[in-house]
XYZ file of C-alpha atoms in Angstrom:
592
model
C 128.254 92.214 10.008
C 129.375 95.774 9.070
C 131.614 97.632 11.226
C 131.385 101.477 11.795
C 134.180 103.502 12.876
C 134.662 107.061 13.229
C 136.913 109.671 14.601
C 135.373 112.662 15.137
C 132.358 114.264 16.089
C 130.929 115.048 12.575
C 131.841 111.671 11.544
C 130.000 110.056 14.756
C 127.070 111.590 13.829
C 127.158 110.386 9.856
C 128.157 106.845 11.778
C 124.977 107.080 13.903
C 122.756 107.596 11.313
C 124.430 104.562 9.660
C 123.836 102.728 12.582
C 120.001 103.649 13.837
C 119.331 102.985 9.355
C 120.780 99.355 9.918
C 120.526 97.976 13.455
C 120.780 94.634 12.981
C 123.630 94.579 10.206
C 126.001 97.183 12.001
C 128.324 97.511 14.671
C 129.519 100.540 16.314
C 133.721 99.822 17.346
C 134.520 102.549 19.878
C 137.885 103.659 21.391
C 140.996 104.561 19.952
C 140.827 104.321 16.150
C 143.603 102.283 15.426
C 142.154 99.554 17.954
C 138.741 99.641 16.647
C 139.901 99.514 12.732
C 142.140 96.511 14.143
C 139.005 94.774 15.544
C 136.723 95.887 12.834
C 138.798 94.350 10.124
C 138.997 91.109 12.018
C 135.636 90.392 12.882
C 133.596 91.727 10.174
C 132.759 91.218 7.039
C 132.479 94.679 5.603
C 133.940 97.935 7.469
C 132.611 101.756 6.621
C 135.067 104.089 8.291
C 134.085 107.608 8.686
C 137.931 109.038 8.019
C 140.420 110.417 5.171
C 141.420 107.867 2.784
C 144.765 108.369 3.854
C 144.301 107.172 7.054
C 142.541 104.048 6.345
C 145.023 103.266 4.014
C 147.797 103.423 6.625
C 145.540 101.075 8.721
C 144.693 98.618 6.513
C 148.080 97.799 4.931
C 149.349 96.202 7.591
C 145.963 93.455 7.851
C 145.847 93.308 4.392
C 145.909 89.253 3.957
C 144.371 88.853 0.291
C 141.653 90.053 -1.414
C 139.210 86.533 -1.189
C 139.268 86.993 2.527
C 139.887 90.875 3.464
C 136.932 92.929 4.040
C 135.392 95.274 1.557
C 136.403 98.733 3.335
C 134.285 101.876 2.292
C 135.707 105.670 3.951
C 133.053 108.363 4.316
C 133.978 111.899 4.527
C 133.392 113.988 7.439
C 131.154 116.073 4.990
C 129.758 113.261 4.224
C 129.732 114.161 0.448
C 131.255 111.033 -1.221
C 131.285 107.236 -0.234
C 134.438 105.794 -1.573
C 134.997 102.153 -2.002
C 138.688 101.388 -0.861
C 139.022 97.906 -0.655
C 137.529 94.795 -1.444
C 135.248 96.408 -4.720
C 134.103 92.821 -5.717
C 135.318 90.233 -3.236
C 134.466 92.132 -0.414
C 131.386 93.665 -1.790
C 132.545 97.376 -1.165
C 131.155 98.298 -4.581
C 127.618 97.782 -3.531
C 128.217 98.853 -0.090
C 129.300 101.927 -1.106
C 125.792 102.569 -3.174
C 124.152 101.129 -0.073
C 125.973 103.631 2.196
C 125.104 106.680 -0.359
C 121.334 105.866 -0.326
C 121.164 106.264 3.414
C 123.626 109.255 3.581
C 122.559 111.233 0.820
C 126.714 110.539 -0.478
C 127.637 110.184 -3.848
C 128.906 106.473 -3.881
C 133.071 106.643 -5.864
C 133.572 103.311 -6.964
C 136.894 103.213 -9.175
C 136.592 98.742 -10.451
C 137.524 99.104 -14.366
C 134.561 97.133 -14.721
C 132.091 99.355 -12.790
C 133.718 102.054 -14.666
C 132.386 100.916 -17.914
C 129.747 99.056 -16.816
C 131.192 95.783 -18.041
C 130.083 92.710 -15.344
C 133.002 91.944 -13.361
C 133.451 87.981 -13.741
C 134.377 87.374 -10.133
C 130.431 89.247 -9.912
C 128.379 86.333 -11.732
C 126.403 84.951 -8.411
C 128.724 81.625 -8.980
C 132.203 80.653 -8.062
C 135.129 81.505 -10.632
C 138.134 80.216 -11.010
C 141.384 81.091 -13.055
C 143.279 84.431 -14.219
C 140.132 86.608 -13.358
C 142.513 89.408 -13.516
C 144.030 88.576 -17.321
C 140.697 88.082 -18.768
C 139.276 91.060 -17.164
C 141.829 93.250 -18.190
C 141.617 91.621 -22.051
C 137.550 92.582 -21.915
C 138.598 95.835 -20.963
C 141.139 96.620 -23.854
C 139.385 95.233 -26.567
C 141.247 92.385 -26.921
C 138.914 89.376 -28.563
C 137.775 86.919 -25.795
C 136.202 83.660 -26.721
C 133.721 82.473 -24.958
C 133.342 79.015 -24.643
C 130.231 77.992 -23.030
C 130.102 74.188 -22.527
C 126.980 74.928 -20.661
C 124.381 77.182 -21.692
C 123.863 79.349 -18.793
C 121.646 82.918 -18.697
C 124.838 85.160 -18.423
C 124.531 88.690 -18.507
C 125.325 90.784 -21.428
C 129.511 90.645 -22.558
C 130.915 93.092 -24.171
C 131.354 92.291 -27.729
C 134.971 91.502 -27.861
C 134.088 88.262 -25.875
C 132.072 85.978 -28.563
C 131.629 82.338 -29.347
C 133.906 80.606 -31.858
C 131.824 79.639 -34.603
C 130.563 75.966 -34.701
C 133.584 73.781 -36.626
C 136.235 76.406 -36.089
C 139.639 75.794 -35.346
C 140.013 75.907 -31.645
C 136.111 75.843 -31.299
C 134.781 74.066 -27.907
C 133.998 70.750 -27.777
C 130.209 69.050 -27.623
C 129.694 68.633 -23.952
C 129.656 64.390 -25.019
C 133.298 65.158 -26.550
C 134.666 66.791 -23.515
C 133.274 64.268 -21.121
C 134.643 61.355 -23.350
C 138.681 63.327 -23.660
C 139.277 64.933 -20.417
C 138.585 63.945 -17.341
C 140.132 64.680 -13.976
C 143.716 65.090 -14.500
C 144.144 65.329 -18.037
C 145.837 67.573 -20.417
C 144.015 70.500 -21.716
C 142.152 70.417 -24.476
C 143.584 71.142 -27.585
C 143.663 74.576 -29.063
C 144.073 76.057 -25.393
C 146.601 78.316 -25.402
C 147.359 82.230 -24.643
C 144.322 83.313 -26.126
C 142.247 84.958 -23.681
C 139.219 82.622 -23.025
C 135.989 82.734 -20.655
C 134.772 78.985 -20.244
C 131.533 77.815 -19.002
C 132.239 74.240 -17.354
C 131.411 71.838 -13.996
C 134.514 69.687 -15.623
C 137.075 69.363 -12.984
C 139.992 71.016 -15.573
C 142.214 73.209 -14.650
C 142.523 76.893 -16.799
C 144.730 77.640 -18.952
C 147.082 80.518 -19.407
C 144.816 83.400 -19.335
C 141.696 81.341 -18.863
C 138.860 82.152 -16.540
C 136.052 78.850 -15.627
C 133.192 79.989 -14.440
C 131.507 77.131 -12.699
C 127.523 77.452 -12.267
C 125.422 75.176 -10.230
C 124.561 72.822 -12.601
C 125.226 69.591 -10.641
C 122.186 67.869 -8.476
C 123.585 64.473 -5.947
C 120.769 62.910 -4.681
C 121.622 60.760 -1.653
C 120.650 57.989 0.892
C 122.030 56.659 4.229
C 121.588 54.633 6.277
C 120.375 55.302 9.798
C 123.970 56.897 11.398
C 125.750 56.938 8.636
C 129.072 58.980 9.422
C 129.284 62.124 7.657
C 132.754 61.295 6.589
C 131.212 58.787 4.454
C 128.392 60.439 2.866
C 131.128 62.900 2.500
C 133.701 60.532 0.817
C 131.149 59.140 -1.397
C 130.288 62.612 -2.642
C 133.789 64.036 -3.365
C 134.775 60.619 -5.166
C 131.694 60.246 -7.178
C 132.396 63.791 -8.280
C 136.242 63.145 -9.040
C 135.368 59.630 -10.853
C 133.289 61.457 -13.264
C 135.821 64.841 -13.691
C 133.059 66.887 -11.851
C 133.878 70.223 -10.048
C 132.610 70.433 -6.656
C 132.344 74.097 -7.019
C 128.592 73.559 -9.277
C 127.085 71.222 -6.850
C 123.791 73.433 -6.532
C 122.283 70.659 -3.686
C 122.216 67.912 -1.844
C 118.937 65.713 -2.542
C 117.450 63.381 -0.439
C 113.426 61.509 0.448
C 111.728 63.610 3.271
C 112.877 60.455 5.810
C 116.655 61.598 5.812
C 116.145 65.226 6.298
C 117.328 65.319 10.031
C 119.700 62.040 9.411
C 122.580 63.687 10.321
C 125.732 62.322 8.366
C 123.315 63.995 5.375
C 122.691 67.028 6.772
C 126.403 67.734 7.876
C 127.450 66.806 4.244
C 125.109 69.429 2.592
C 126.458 71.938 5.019
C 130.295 71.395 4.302
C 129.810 71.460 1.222
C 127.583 75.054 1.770
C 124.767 74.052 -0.552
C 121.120 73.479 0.721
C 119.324 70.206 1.577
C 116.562 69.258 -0.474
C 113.943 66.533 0.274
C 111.018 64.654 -1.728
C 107.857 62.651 -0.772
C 108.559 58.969 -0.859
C 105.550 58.789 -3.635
C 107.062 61.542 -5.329
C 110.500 59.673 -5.574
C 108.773 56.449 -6.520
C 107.287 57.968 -9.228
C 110.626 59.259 -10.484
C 111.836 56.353 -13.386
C 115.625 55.070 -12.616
C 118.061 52.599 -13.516
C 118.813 50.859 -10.450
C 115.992 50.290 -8.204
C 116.117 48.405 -4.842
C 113.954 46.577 -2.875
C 115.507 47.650 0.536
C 114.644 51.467 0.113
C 111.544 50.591 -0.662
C 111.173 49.014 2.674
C 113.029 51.374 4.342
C 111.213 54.419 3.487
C 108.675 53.667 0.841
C 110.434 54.129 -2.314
C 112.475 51.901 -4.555
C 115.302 54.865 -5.351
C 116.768 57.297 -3.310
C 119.987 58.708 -4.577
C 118.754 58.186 -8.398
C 114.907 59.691 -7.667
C 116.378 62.591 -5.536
C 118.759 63.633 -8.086
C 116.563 63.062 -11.059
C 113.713 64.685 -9.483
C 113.788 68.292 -11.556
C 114.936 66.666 -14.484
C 118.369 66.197 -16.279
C 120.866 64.083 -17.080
C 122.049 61.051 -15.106
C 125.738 61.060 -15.186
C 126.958 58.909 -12.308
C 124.267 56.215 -11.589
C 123.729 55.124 -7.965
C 127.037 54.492 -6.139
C 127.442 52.737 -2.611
C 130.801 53.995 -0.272
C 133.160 51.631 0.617
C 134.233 51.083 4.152
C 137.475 50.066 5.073
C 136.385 47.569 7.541
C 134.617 45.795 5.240
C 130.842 46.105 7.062
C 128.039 47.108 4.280
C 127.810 50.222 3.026
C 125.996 52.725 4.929
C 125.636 55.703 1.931
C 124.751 55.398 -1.283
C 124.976 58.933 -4.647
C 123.907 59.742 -7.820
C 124.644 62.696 -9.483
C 122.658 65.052 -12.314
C 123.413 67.763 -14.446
C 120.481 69.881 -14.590
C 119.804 71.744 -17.581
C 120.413 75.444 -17.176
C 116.722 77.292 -17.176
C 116.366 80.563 -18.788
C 115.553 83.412 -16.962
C 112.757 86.198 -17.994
C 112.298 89.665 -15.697
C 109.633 90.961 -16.477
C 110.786 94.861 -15.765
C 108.143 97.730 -15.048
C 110.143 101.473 -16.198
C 107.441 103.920 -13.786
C 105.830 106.478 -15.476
C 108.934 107.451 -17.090
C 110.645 109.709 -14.666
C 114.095 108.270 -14.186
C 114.395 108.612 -10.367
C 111.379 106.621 -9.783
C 113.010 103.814 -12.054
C 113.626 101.144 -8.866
C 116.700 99.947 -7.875
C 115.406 96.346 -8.655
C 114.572 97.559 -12.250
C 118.255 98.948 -12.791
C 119.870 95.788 -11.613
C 117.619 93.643 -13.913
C 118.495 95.932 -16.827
C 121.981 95.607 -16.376
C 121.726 91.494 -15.501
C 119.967 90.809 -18.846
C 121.642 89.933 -21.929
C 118.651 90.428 -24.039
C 116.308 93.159 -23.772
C 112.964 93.304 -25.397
C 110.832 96.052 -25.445
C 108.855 98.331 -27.285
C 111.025 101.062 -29.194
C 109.984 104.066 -27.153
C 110.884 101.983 -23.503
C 113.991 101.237 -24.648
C 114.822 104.405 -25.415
C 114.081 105.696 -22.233
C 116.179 103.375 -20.383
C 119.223 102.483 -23.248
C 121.816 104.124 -21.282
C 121.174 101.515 -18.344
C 122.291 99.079 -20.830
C 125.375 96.735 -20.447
C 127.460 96.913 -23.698
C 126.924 93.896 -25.467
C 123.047 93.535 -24.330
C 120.747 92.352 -27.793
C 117.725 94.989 -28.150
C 115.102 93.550 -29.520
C 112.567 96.308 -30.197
C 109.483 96.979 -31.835
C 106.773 99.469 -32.418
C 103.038 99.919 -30.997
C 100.445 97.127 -31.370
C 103.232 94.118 -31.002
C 102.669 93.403 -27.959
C 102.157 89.708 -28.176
C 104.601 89.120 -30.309
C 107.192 90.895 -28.088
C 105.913 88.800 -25.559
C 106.654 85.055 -27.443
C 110.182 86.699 -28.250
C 110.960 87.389 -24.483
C 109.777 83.944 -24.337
C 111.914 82.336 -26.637
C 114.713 84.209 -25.881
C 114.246 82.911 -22.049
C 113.717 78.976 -23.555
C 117.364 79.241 -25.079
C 118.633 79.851 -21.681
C 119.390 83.202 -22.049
C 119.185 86.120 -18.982
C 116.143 88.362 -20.955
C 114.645 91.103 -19.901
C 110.925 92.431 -21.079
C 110.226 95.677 -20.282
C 106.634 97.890 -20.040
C 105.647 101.095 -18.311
C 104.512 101.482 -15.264
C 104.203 98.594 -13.374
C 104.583 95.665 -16.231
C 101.610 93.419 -14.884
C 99.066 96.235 -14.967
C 97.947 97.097 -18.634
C 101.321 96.010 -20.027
C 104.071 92.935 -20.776
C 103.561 90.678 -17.836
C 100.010 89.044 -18.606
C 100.607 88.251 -22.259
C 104.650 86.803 -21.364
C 103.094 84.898 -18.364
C 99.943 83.570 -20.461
C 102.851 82.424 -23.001
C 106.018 80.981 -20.336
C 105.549 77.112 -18.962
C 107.556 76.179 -16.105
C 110.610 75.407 -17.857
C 111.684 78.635 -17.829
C 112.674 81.215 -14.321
C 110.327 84.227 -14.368
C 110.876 87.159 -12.234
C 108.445 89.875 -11.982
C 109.879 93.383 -10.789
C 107.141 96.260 -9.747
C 107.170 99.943 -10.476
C 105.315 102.822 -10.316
C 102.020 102.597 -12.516
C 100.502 105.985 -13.649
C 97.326 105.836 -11.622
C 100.241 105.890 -8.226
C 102.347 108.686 -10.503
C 98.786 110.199 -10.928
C 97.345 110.460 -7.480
C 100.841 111.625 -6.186
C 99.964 114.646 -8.434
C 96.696 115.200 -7.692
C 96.984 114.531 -3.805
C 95.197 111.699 -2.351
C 92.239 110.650 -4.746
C 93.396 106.972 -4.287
C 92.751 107.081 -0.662
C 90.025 104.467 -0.306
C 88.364 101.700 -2.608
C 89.371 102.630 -6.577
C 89.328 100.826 -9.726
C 91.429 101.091 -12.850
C 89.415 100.451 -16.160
C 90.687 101.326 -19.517
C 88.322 102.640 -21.741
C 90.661 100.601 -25.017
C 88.263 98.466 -26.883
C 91.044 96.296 -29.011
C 91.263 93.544 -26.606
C 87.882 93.758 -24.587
C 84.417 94.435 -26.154
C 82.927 97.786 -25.550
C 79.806 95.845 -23.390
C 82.266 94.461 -20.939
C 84.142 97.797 -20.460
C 80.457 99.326 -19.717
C 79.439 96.938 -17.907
C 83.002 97.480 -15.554
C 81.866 101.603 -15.829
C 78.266 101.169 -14.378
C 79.844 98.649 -11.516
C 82.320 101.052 -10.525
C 79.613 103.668 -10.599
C 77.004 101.361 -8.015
C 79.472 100.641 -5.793
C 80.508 104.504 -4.933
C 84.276 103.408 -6.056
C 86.655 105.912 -7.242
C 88.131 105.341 -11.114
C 90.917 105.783 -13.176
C 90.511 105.758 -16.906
C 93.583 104.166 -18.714
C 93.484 104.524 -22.026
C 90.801 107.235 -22.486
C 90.849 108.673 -25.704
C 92.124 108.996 -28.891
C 91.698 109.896 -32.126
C 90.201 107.221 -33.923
C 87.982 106.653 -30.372
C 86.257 109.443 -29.070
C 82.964 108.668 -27.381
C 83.833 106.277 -25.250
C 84.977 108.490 -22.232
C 82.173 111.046 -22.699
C 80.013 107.700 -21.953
C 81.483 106.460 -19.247
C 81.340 110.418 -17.725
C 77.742 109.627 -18.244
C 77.391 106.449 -16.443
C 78.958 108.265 -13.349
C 77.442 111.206 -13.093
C 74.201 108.949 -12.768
C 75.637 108.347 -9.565
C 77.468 110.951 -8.361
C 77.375 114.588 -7.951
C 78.251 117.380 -11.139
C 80.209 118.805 -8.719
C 82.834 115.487 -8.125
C 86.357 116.435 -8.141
C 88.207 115.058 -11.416
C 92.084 115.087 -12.333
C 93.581 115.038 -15.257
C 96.843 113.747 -15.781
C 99.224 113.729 -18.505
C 102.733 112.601 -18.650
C 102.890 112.203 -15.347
C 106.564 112.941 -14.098
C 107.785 113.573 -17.617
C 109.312 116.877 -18.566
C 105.742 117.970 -20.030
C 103.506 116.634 -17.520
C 100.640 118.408 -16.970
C 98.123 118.148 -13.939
C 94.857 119.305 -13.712
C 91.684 119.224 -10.997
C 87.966 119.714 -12.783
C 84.833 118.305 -11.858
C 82.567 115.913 -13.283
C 80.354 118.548 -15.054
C 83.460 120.535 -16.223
C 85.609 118.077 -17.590
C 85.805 118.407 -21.278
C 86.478 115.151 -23.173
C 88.579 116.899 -25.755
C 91.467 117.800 -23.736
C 92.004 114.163 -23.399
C 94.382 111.957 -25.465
C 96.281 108.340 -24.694
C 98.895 109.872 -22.155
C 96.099 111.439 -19.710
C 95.015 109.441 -16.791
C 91.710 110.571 -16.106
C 91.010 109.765 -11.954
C 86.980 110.470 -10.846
C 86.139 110.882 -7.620
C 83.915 109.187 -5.109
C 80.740 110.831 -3.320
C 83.583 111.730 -0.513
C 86.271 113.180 -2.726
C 86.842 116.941 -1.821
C 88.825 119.599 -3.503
C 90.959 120.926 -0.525
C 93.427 123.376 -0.331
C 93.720 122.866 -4.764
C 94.292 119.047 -3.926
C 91.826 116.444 -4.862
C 91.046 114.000 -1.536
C 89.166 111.101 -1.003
C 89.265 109.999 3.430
C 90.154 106.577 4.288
C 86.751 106.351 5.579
C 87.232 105.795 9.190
C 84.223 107.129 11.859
C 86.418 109.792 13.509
C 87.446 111.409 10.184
C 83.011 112.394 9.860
C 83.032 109.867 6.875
């Protein structure tokens, strides 16, 4: 819950407006300000205060208890001209709050994190729990100062800045195979050798504790799959958990889930587990789990609930590597067990966005888009994309970039990148699945890889936002390119879209080694449809030479046409009104 608290009368109305924009995630504290701050901090999770810095400062220093548990606090002007993120950047999510804030307010968001600053990824900002001198290591990023990285995991990370790198493979100091590190430290034991001052950034789910100037970062790499009896006790399921965990030198902190067969899902000792732990609760089939090959099987599972594995199955059900076979609790009072763990690391999946820029215009770039540009560590693209968006860039992020006509091999790159388990994004214009990236990455990616698709504006929308409403009933998009599609199939498309009384937009419509084909497909229409059809011609659509234009069918001349027009016909209801080219919904009232 957010908290809103203001003072005045030109800060109550900014804190309205707040309020009606987010009714279920707000609170309004009224009365005297100190009181309401007072409560505010208390009971919420985030507070926006519409009041001098100053003041809030005064108010908060006395609650201030530590930054993992204080609020993120954002102050609002009473011009309402900045959004200023006072406390609680990271932790408290003030950061984002305070971009939040200046979307609805029309504010300019004043966010003052070194790491913001320079757009370097804060490391207490990863989506996964960190632990160690975040502080330190931060500050080392920030200076310069060489980092290693020493990734005993392979995770998708975003992009680093390059002063943080991976010692090279047999260096002095270099980290450990994953086998090695299991096999020399466990819970409890010394650090490993060649830890010292030396900033480092570790990836790990070994129970170790950093070093001097060490920050872990523990991702959710660890699956226990579990069975119980009917009643078990949660403090058992529990027990047998955290032990199992400790016995192997396993950190708690990258237990992703809980994994059970679909017969324990309300068995409560199970369910209470997963949720002090905070991770979810996952359940199989019984024939799914006894499908699942494991080590230990048991006849009374298979009795019980149709399956010869529980713990073992559940965990190895997504794959991965068994590292604590199936363990029963112990019970002080001697009576049989009642819960039984296994545990499996999962291998880390690589993650490909698949990113749609618009039509180029930088304020119709999404949101979504930016934060995938800046969570990738690899970005693939064709040259003159990634020069549109290179200042989005984290420093550190690998470009991989080529020029027109590449597109499937930029596609098995993304790909690749992705199937090392590396964060990638793969950028196109418009909206990435429409004429662009998204079909040939998708037609190469199995499912052992994440992929994310993120939408944007395609140039037919950034078109008939131009033109007015030509888009305002049934429409097609056909592109008139014959590389990929034979020129009969394309006609065919033309003459379909002509029958059926559907408006068109031409991608692709001309250029100069392919010239007829639009004057043809001009022809196939106007079999159907009046000389007199409205017609807009778009080029660059929201570039700084865009260009819009409204014709008719007769008028049009094929010449003024190249590979940045979008070329939108009318239907036999499209009208020219008022210089704007219209096409009704369709409905009775409208005389349609």
């Amino acid at each position: 819950m957010i908290g809103l608290i203001s003072g005045t009368k030109s800060g109550g109305g900014a804190c309205a407006r707040l309020a009606s924009a987010w009714p279920a995630r707000t609170r309004v504290y009224e009365g005297p300000v100190r009181e309401a701050f007072e409560r505010a901090f208390r009971e919420c999770e985030q507070v926006v205060c519409f009041l001098a810095t100053g003041a809030v400062v005064r108010l908060a220093a006395p609650l201030l208890a530590g930054k993992a548990v204080d609020p993120g606090v954002v102050c609002v002007d009473e011009g309402g001209r900045f959004a200023v993120a006072l406390l609680g950047g990271h932790a408290g999510g003030a950061n984002a709050l305070a971009r939040a804030v200046g979307e609805v307010l029309g504010a300019e968001p004043v966010i003052t994190t070194a790491t913001d600053a320079v757009a370097v990824p804060g490391l207490d900002m990863l989506g996964f729990p960190v632990e160690g001198d975040v502080a330190g290591v931060t500050r080392a990023m920030l200076d310069g100062e060489p980092v290693a990285l020493e990734a005993e995991l392979v995770w998708p990370l975003p992009a680093l800045p390059s002063n943080v790198s991976a010692p090279e493979a047999g260096a002095a100091g270099a980290v450990p195979t994953l086998p090695q590190a299991l096999g020399s430290a466990r819970a409890g034991d010394a650090p490993l050798a060649g830890r010292g001052e030396e900033p480092v950034v570790r990836v790990s789910d070994r129970t170790l504790e950093p070093a001097l100037r060490e920050v872990v970062l523990r991702p959710p790499s660890l699956v226990v799959g579990v069975g119980a009896s009917k009643g078990a006790p949660v403090d058992e399921v529990l027990g047998l958990v955290r032990d199992s965990l400790r016995g192997a030198g396993l950190s708690a902190l990258c237990v992703r889930e809980l994994a059970t067969v679909d017969a324990k899902r309300d068995e409560a000792g199970i369910v209470e587990a997963a949720g002090r732990l905070g991770v979810p609760l996952v359940t199989y089939a019984a024939e799914e789990l006894a499908a699942v090959e494991v080590p230990n099987p048991s006849g009374a599972p298979l009795a019980a609930v149709g399956t010869a594995s529980v713990a073992e199955a559940a965990a190895l059900r997504g794959g991965g590597e068994l590292l604590v076979p199936k363990r029963k609790s112990e019970r002080a009072d001697g009576r049989p067990a009642m819960a039984t763990c296994a545990i499996v690391r999962r291998p880390a999946r690589g993650r490909l966005a698949v990113v749609g820029l618009g039509p180029g215009a930088r304020d119709l770039l999404t949101p979504r888009a930016r934060d995938e540009l800046r969570r990738a560590a690899v970005l693939v693209g064709l040259d003159q994309y990634v020069d549109q968006i290179r200042d989005l860039l984290r420093p550190g992020t690998r470009v991989i970039e080529s020029g027109l006509g590449a597109e499937e091999e930029r596609a098995r790159t993304a790909v690749a990148e992705a199937r090392a388990g590396r964060a990638v994004a793969l950028i196109g214009s418009g909206d990435a699945g429409v004429y662009a990236m998204a079909s040939p990455a998708l037609a190469e990616a199995g499912d052992d890889i994440d992929v994310v698709g993120v939408p944007g504006v395609t140039a037919a929308l950034a078109a008939g936002a131009l033109l007015g409403a030509p888009l305002g009933h049934d429409h097609v998009s056909i592109s008139l390119s014959d590389l990929h599609t034979p020129w009969e199939v394309i006609e065919r498309r033309v003459r379909a879209a002509a029958e059926a009384d559907l408006v068109v937009t031409f991608y692709n419509p001309r250029s100069r080694g392919r010239d007829w084909q639009l004057p043809k497909s001009l022809a196939l229409l106007a079999e159907h449809r009046a000389a007199s059809t409205p017609v807009g011609v778009v080029r660059n659509a929201s570039r700084p030479d865009e260009s819009v234009r409204l014709t008719t069918l007769a008028a049009l001349d094929p010449d003024s046409v190249d590979m940045m027009t979008v070329v939108t016909v009318g239907n036999t209801a499209t009208r020219a009104i008022a210089g704007r080219m219209v096409t009704p919904r369709g409905y009775r009232w409208q005389g349609v």
